[in-house]
PDB file of C-alpha atoms in Angstrom:
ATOM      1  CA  UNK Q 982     -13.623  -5.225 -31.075  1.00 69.00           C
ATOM      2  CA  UNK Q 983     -11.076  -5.162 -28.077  1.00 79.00           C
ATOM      3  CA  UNK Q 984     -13.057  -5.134 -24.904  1.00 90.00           C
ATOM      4  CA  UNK Q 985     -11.678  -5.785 -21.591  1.00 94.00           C
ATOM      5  CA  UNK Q 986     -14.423  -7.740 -18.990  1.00 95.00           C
ATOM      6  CA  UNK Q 987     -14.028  -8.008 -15.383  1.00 96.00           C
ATOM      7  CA  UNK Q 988     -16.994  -9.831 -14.040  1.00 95.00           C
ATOM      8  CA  UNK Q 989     -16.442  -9.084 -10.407  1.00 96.00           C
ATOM      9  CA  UNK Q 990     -17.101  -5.798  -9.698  1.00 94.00           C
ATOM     10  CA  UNK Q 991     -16.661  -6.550  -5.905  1.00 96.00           C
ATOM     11  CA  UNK Q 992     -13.959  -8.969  -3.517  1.00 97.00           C
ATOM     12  CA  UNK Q 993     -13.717  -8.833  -0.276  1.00 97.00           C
ATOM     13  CA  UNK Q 994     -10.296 -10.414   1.717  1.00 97.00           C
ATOM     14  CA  UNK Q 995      -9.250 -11.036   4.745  1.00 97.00           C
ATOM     15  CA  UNK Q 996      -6.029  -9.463   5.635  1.00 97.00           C
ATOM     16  CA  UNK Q 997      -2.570 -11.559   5.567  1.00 97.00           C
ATOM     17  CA  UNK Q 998      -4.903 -13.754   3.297  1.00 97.00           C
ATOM     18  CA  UNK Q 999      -4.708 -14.163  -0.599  1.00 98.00           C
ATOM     19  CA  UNK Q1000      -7.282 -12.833  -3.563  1.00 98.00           C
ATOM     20  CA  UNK Q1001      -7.910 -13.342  -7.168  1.00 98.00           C
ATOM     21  CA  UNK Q1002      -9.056 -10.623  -9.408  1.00 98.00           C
ATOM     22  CA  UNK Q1003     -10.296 -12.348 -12.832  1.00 98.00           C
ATOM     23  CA  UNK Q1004      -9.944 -10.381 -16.205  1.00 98.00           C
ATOM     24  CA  UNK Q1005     -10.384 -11.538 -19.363  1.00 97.00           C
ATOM     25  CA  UNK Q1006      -9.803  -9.575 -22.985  1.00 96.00           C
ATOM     26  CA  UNK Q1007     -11.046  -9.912 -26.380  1.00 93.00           C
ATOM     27  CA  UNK Q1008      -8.340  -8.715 -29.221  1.00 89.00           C
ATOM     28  CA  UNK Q1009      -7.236 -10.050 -32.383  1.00 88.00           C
ATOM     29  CA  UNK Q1010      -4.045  -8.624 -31.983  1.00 85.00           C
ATOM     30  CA  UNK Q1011      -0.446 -10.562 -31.658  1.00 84.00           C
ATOM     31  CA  UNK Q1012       1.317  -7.530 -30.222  1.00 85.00           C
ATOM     32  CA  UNK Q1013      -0.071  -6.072 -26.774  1.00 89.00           C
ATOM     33  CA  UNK Q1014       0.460  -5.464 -23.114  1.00 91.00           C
ATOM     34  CA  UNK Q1015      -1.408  -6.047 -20.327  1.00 94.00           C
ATOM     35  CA  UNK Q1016      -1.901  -3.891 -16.955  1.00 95.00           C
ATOM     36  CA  UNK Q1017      -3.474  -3.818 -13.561  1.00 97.00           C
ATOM     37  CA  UNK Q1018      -4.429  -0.404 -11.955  1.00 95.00           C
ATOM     38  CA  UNK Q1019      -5.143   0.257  -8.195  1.00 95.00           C
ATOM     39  CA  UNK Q1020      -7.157   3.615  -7.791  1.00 90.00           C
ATOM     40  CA  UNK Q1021      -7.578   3.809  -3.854  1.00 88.00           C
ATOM     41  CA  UNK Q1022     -10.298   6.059  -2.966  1.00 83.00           C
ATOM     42  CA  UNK Q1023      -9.914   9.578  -3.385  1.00 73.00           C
ATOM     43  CA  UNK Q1024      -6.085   8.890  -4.814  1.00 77.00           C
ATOM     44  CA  UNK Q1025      -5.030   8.661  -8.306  1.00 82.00           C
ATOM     45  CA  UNK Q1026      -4.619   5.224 -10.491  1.00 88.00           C
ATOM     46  CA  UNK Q1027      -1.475   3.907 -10.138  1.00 90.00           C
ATOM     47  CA  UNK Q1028       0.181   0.880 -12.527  1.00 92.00           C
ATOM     48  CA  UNK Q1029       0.489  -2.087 -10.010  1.00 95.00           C
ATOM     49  CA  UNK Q1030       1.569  -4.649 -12.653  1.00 96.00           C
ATOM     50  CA  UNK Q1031       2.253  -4.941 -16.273  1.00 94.00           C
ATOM     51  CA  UNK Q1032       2.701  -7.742 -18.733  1.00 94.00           C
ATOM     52  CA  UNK Q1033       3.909  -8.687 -22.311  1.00 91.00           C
ATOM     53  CA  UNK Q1034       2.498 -10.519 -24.540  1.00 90.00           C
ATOM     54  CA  UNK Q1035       5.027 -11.914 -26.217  1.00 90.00           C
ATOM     55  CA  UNK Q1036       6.237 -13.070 -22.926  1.00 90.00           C
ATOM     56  CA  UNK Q1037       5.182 -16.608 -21.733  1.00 88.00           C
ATOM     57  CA  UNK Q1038       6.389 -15.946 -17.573  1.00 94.00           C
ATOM     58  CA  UNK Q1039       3.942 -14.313 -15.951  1.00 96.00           C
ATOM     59  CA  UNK Q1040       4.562 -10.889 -14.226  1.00 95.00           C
ATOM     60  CA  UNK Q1041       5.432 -10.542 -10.463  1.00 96.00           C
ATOM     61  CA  UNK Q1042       5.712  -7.099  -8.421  1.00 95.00           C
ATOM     62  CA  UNK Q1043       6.551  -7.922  -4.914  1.00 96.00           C
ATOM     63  CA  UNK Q1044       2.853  -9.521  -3.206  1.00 97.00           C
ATOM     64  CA  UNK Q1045       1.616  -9.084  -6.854  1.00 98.00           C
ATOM     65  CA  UNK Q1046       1.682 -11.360  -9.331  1.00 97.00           C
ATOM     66  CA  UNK Q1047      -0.272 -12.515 -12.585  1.00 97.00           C
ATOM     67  CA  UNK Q1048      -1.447 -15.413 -14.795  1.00 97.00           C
ATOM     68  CA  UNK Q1049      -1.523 -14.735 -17.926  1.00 96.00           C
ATOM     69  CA  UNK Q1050      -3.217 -17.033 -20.354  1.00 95.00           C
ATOM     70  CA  UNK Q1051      -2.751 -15.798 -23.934  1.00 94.00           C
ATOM     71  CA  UNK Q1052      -5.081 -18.258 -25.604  1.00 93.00           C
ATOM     72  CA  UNK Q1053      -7.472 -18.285 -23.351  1.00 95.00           C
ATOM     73  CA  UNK Q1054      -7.238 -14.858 -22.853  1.00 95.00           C
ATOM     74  CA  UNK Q1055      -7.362 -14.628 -19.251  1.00 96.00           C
ATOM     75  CA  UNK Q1056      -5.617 -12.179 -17.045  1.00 97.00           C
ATOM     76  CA  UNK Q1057      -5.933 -12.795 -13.577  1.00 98.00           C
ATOM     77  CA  UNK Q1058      -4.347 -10.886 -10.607  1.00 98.00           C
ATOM     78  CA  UNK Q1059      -2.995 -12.409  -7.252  1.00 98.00           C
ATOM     79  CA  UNK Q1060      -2.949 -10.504  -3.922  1.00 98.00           C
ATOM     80  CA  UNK Q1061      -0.626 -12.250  -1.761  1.00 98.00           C
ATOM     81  CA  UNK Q1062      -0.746 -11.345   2.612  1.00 97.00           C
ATOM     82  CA  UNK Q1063      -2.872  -8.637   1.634  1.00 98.00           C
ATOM     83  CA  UNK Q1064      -2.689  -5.441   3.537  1.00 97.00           C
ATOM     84  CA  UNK Q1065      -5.273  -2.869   4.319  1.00 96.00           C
ATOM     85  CA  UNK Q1066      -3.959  -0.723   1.916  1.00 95.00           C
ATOM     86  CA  UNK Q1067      -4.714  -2.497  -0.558  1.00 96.00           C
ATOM     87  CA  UNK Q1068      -8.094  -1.979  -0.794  1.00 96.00           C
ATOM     88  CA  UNK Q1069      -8.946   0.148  -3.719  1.00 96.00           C
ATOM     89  CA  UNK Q1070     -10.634  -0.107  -7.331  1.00 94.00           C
ATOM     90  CA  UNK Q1071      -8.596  -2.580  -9.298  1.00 96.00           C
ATOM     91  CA  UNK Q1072      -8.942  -1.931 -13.689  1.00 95.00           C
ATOM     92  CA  UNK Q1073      -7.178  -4.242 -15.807  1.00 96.00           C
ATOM     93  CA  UNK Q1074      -6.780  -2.791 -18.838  1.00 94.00           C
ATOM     94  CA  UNK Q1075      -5.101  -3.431 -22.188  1.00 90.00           C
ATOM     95  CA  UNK Q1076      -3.122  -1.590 -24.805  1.00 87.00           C
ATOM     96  CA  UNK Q1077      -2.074  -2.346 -28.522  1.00 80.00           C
ATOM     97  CA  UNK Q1078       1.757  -2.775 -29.267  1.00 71.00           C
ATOM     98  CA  UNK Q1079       3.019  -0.244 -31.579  1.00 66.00           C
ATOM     99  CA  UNK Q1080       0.051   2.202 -31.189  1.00 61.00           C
ATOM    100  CA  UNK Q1081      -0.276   5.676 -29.097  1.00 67.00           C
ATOM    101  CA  UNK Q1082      -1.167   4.367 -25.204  1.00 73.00           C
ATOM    102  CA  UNK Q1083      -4.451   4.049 -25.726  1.00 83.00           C
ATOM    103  CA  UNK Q1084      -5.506   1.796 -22.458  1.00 89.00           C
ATOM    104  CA  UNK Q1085      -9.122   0.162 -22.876  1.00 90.00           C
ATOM    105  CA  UNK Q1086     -10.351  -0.854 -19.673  1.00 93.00           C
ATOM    106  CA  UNK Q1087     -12.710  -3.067 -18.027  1.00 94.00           C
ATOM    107  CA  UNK Q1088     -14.969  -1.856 -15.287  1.00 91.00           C
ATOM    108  CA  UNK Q1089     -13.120  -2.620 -12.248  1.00 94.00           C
ATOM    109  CA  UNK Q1090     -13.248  -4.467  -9.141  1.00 96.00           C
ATOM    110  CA  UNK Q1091     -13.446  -2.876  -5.845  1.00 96.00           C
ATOM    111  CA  UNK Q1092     -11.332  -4.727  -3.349  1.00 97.00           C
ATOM    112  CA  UNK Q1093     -12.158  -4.681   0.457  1.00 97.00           C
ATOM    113  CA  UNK Q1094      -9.680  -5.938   2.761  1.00 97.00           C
ATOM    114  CA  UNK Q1095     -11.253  -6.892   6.320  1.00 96.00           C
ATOM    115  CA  UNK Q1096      -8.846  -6.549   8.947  1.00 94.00           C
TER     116      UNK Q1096
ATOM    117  CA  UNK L1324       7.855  11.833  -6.305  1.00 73.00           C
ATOM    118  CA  UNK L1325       6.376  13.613  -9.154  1.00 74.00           C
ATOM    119  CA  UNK L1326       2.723  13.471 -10.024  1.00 89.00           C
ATOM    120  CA  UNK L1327      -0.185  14.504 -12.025  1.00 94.00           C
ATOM    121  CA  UNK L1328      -2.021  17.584 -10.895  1.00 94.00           C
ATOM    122  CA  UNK L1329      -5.547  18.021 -11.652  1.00 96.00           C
ATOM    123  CA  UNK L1330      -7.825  21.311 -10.908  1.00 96.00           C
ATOM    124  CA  UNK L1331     -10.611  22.124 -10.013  1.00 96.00           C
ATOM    125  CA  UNK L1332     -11.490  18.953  -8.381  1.00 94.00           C
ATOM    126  CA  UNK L1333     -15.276  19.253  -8.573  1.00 96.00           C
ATOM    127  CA  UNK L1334     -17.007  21.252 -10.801  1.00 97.00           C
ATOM    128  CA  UNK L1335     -20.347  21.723 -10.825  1.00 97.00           C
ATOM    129  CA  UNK L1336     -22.051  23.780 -13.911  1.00 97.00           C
ATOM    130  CA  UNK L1337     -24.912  24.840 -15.692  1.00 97.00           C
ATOM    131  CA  UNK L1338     -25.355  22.864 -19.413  1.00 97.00           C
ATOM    132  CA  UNK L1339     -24.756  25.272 -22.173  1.00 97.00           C
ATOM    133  CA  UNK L1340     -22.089  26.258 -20.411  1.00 97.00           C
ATOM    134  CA  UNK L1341     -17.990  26.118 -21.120  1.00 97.00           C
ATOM    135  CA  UNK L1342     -16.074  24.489 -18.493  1.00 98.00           C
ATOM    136  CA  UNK L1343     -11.847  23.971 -18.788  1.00 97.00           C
ATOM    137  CA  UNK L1344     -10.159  21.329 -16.881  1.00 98.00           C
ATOM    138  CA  UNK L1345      -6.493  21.803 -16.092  1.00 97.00           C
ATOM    139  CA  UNK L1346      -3.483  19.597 -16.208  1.00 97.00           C
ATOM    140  CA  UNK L1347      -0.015  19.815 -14.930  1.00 96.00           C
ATOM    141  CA  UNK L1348       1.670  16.664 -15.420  1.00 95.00           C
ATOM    142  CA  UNK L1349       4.892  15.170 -15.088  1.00 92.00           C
ATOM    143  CA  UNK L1350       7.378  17.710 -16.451  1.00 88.00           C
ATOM    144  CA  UNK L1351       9.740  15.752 -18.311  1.00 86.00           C
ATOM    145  CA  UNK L1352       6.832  13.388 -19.999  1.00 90.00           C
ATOM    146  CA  UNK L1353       5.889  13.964 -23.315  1.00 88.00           C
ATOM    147  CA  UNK L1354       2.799  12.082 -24.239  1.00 90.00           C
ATOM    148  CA  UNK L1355      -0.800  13.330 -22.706  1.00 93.00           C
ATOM    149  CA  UNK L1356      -4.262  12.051 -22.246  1.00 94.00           C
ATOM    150  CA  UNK L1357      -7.713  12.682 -20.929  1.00 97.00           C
ATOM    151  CA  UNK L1358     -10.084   9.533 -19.602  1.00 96.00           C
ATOM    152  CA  UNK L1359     -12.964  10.095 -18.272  1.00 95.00           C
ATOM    153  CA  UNK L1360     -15.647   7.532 -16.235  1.00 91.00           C
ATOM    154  CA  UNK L1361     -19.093   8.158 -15.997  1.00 91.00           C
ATOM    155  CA  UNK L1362     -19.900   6.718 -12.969  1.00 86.00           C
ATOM    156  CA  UNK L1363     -20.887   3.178 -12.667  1.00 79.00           C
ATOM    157  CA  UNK L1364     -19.120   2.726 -16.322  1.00 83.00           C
ATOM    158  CA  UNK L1365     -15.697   2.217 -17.628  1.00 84.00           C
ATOM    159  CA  UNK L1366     -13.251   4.340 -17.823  1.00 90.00           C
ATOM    160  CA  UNK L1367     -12.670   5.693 -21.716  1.00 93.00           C
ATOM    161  CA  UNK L1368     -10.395   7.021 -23.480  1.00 93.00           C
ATOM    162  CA  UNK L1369     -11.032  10.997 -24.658  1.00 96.00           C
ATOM    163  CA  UNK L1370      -7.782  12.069 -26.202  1.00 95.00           C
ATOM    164  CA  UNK L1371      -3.979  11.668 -26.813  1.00 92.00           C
ATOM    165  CA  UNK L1372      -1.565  14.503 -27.431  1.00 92.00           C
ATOM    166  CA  UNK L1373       1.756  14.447 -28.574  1.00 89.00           C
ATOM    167  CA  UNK L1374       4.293  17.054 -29.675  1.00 87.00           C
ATOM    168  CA  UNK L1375       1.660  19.985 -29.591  1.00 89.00           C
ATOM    169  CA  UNK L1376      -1.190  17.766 -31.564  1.00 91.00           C
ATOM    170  CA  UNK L1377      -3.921  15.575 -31.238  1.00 93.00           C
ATOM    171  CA  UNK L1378      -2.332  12.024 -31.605  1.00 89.00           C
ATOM    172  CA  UNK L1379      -5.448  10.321 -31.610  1.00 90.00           C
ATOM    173  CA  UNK L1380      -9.268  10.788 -30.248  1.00 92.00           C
ATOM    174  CA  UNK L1381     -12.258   8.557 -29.460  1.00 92.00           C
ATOM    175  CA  UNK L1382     -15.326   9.050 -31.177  1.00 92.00           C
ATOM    176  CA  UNK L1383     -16.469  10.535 -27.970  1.00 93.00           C
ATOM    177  CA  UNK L1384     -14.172  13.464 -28.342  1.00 95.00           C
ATOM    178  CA  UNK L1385     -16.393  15.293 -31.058  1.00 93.00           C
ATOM    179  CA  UNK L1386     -16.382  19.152 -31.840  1.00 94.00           C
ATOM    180  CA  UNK L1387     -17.436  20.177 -27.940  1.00 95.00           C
ATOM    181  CA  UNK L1388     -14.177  18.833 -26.804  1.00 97.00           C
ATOM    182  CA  UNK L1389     -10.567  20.694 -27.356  1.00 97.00           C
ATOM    183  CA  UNK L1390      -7.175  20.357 -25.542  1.00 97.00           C
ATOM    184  CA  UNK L1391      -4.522  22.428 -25.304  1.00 94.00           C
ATOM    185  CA  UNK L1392      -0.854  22.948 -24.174  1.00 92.00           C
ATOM    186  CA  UNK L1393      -0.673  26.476 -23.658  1.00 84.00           C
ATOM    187  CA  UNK L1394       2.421  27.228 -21.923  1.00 84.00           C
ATOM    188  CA  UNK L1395       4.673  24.269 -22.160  1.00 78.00           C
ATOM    189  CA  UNK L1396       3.117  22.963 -18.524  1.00 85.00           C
ATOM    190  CA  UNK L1397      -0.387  22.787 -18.158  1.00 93.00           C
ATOM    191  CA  UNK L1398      -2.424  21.045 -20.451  1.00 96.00           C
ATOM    192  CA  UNK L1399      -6.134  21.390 -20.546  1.00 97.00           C
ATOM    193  CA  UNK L1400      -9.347  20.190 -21.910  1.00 98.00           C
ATOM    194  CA  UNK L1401     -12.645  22.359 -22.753  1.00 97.00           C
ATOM    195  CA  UNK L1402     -15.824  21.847 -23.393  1.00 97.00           C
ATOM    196  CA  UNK L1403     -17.635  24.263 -25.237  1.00 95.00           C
ATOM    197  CA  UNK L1404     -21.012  23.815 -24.659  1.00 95.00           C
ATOM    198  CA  UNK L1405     -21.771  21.368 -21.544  1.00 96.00           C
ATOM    199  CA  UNK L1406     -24.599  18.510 -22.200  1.00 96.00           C
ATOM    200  CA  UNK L1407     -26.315  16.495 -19.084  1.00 96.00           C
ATOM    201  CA  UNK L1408     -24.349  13.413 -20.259  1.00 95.00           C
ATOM    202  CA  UNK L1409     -20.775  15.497 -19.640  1.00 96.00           C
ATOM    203  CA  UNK L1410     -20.992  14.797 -16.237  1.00 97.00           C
ATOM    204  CA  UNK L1411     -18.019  12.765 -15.132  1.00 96.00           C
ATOM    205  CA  UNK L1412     -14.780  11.820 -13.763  1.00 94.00           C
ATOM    206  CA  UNK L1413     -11.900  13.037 -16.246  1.00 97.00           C
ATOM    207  CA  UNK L1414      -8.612  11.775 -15.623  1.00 96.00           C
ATOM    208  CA  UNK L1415      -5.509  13.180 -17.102  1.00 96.00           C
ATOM    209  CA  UNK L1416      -2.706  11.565 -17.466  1.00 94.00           C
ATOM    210  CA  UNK L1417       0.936  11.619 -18.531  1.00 92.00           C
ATOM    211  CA  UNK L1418       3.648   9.015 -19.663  1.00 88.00           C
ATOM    212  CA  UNK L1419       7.232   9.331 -20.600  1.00 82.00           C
ATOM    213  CA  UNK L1420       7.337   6.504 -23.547  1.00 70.00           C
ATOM    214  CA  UNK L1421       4.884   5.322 -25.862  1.00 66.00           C
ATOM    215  CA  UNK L1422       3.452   1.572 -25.744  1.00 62.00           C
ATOM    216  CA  UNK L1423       4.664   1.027 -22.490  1.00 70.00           C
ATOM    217  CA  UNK L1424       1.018   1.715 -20.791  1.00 72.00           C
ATOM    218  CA  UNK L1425       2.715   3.054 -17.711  1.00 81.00           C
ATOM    219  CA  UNK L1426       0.462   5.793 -17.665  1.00 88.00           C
ATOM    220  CA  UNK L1427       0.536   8.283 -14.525  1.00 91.00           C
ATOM    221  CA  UNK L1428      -3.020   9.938 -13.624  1.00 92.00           C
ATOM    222  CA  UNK L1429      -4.373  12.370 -11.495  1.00 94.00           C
ATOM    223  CA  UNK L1430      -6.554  12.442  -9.420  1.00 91.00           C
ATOM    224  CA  UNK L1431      -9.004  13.383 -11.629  1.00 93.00           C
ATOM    225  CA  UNK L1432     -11.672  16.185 -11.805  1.00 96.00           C
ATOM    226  CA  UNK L1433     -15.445  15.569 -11.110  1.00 96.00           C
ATOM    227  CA  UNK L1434     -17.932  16.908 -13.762  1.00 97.00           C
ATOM    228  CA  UNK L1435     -21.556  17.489 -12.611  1.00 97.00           C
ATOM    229  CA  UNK L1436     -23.716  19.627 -15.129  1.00 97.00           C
ATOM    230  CA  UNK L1437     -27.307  20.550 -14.381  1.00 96.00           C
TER     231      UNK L1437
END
């Protein structure tokens, strides 16, 4: 079964300071990407970062960045100086290559950013 | 910047009862979904639609639940005959290419059925 599990459903940060949202997937499939979503509250989900599997460098988007371990199946993200917007829900979530964009997510971690 | 457009925001209804969510999402995107989250849980996946069909569903998505593109702009979801365990979050979303996962929501309408 693919399952995506993140087992903190809560962070908290201080601002300018950096965070670690764990993620790890369960799939049996070669071809797939990988994504972080940021739902602030009230706001729609929006794709903060995005990752192939077939490719070994991990992502980076500006103060966002990932490391991706394929076989250990790990998908972490990193907040770098983070800001008070970005506290929101963060979903990692996963989709098969080659299929219709199907995203299977985990449960989400709710980021608070103290000022 | 373009964006998904959800209505109503919160609905609240009586079960038995058939409720429609509407859609509006990025006009030049051709691939559509529903999620939905019942709160505290994950957010699943309802339907995919595709060049005026169901592309795929979830087992969730049984014979209480249709969508629709009526007009070539809005695309909606019904549900025929409300249940308790209806009430949720449902997200639609839109994206432009297939396998990419860039997926653009809304902000997503609240079910609550008594």
């Amino acid at each position: 079964a693919q399952t995506v599990t993140q087992s903190q459903p809560e962070m908290s940060v201080q601002e300018a300071e950096t965070v670690t949202l764990s993620c790890t997937y369960d799939t049996s499939e070669s071809d797939y990407y990988l994504f972080w979503y940021k739902q602030p509250p009230s706001r729609q989900m929006i794709l903060v970062i995005r990752q192939e599997a077939y490719k070994q460098q991990n992502a980076t988007e500006n103060r966002f960045s990932v490391n991706f371990q394929k076989a250990a199946k790990s998908f972490s993200l990193k907040i770098s100086d983070s800001q008070l917007g970005d506290a929101a829900m963060y979903f990692c979530a996963y989709v098969v290559g080659g299929a219709t964009n199907k995203l299977i997510f985990g449960t989400g971690t709710l980021l608070a950013v103290q000022p | 910047e373009p964006e998904v457009t959800q209505t109503p925001s919160h609905q609240v209804t009586q079960m038995g009862q058939e409720v429609i969510l509407r859609c509006v999402p990025i006009s030049n995107h051709l691939y559509f979904y529903w999620y939905r989250q019942i709160l505290g849980q994950k957010v699943e996946f309802l339907v995919s639609f595709y060049n005026n069909e169901i592309s795929e569903k979830s087992e969730i998505f049984d014979d209480q639940f249709s969508v629709e593109r009526p007009d070539g702009s809005n695309f909606t979801l019904k549900i025929r005959s409300t249940k308790l365990e209806d009430s949720a979050m449902y997200f639609c979303a839109s994206g432009g290419q297939q396998n990419t996962g860039e997926l653009f929501f809304g902000e997503g309408s609240r079910l609550t059925v008594l």
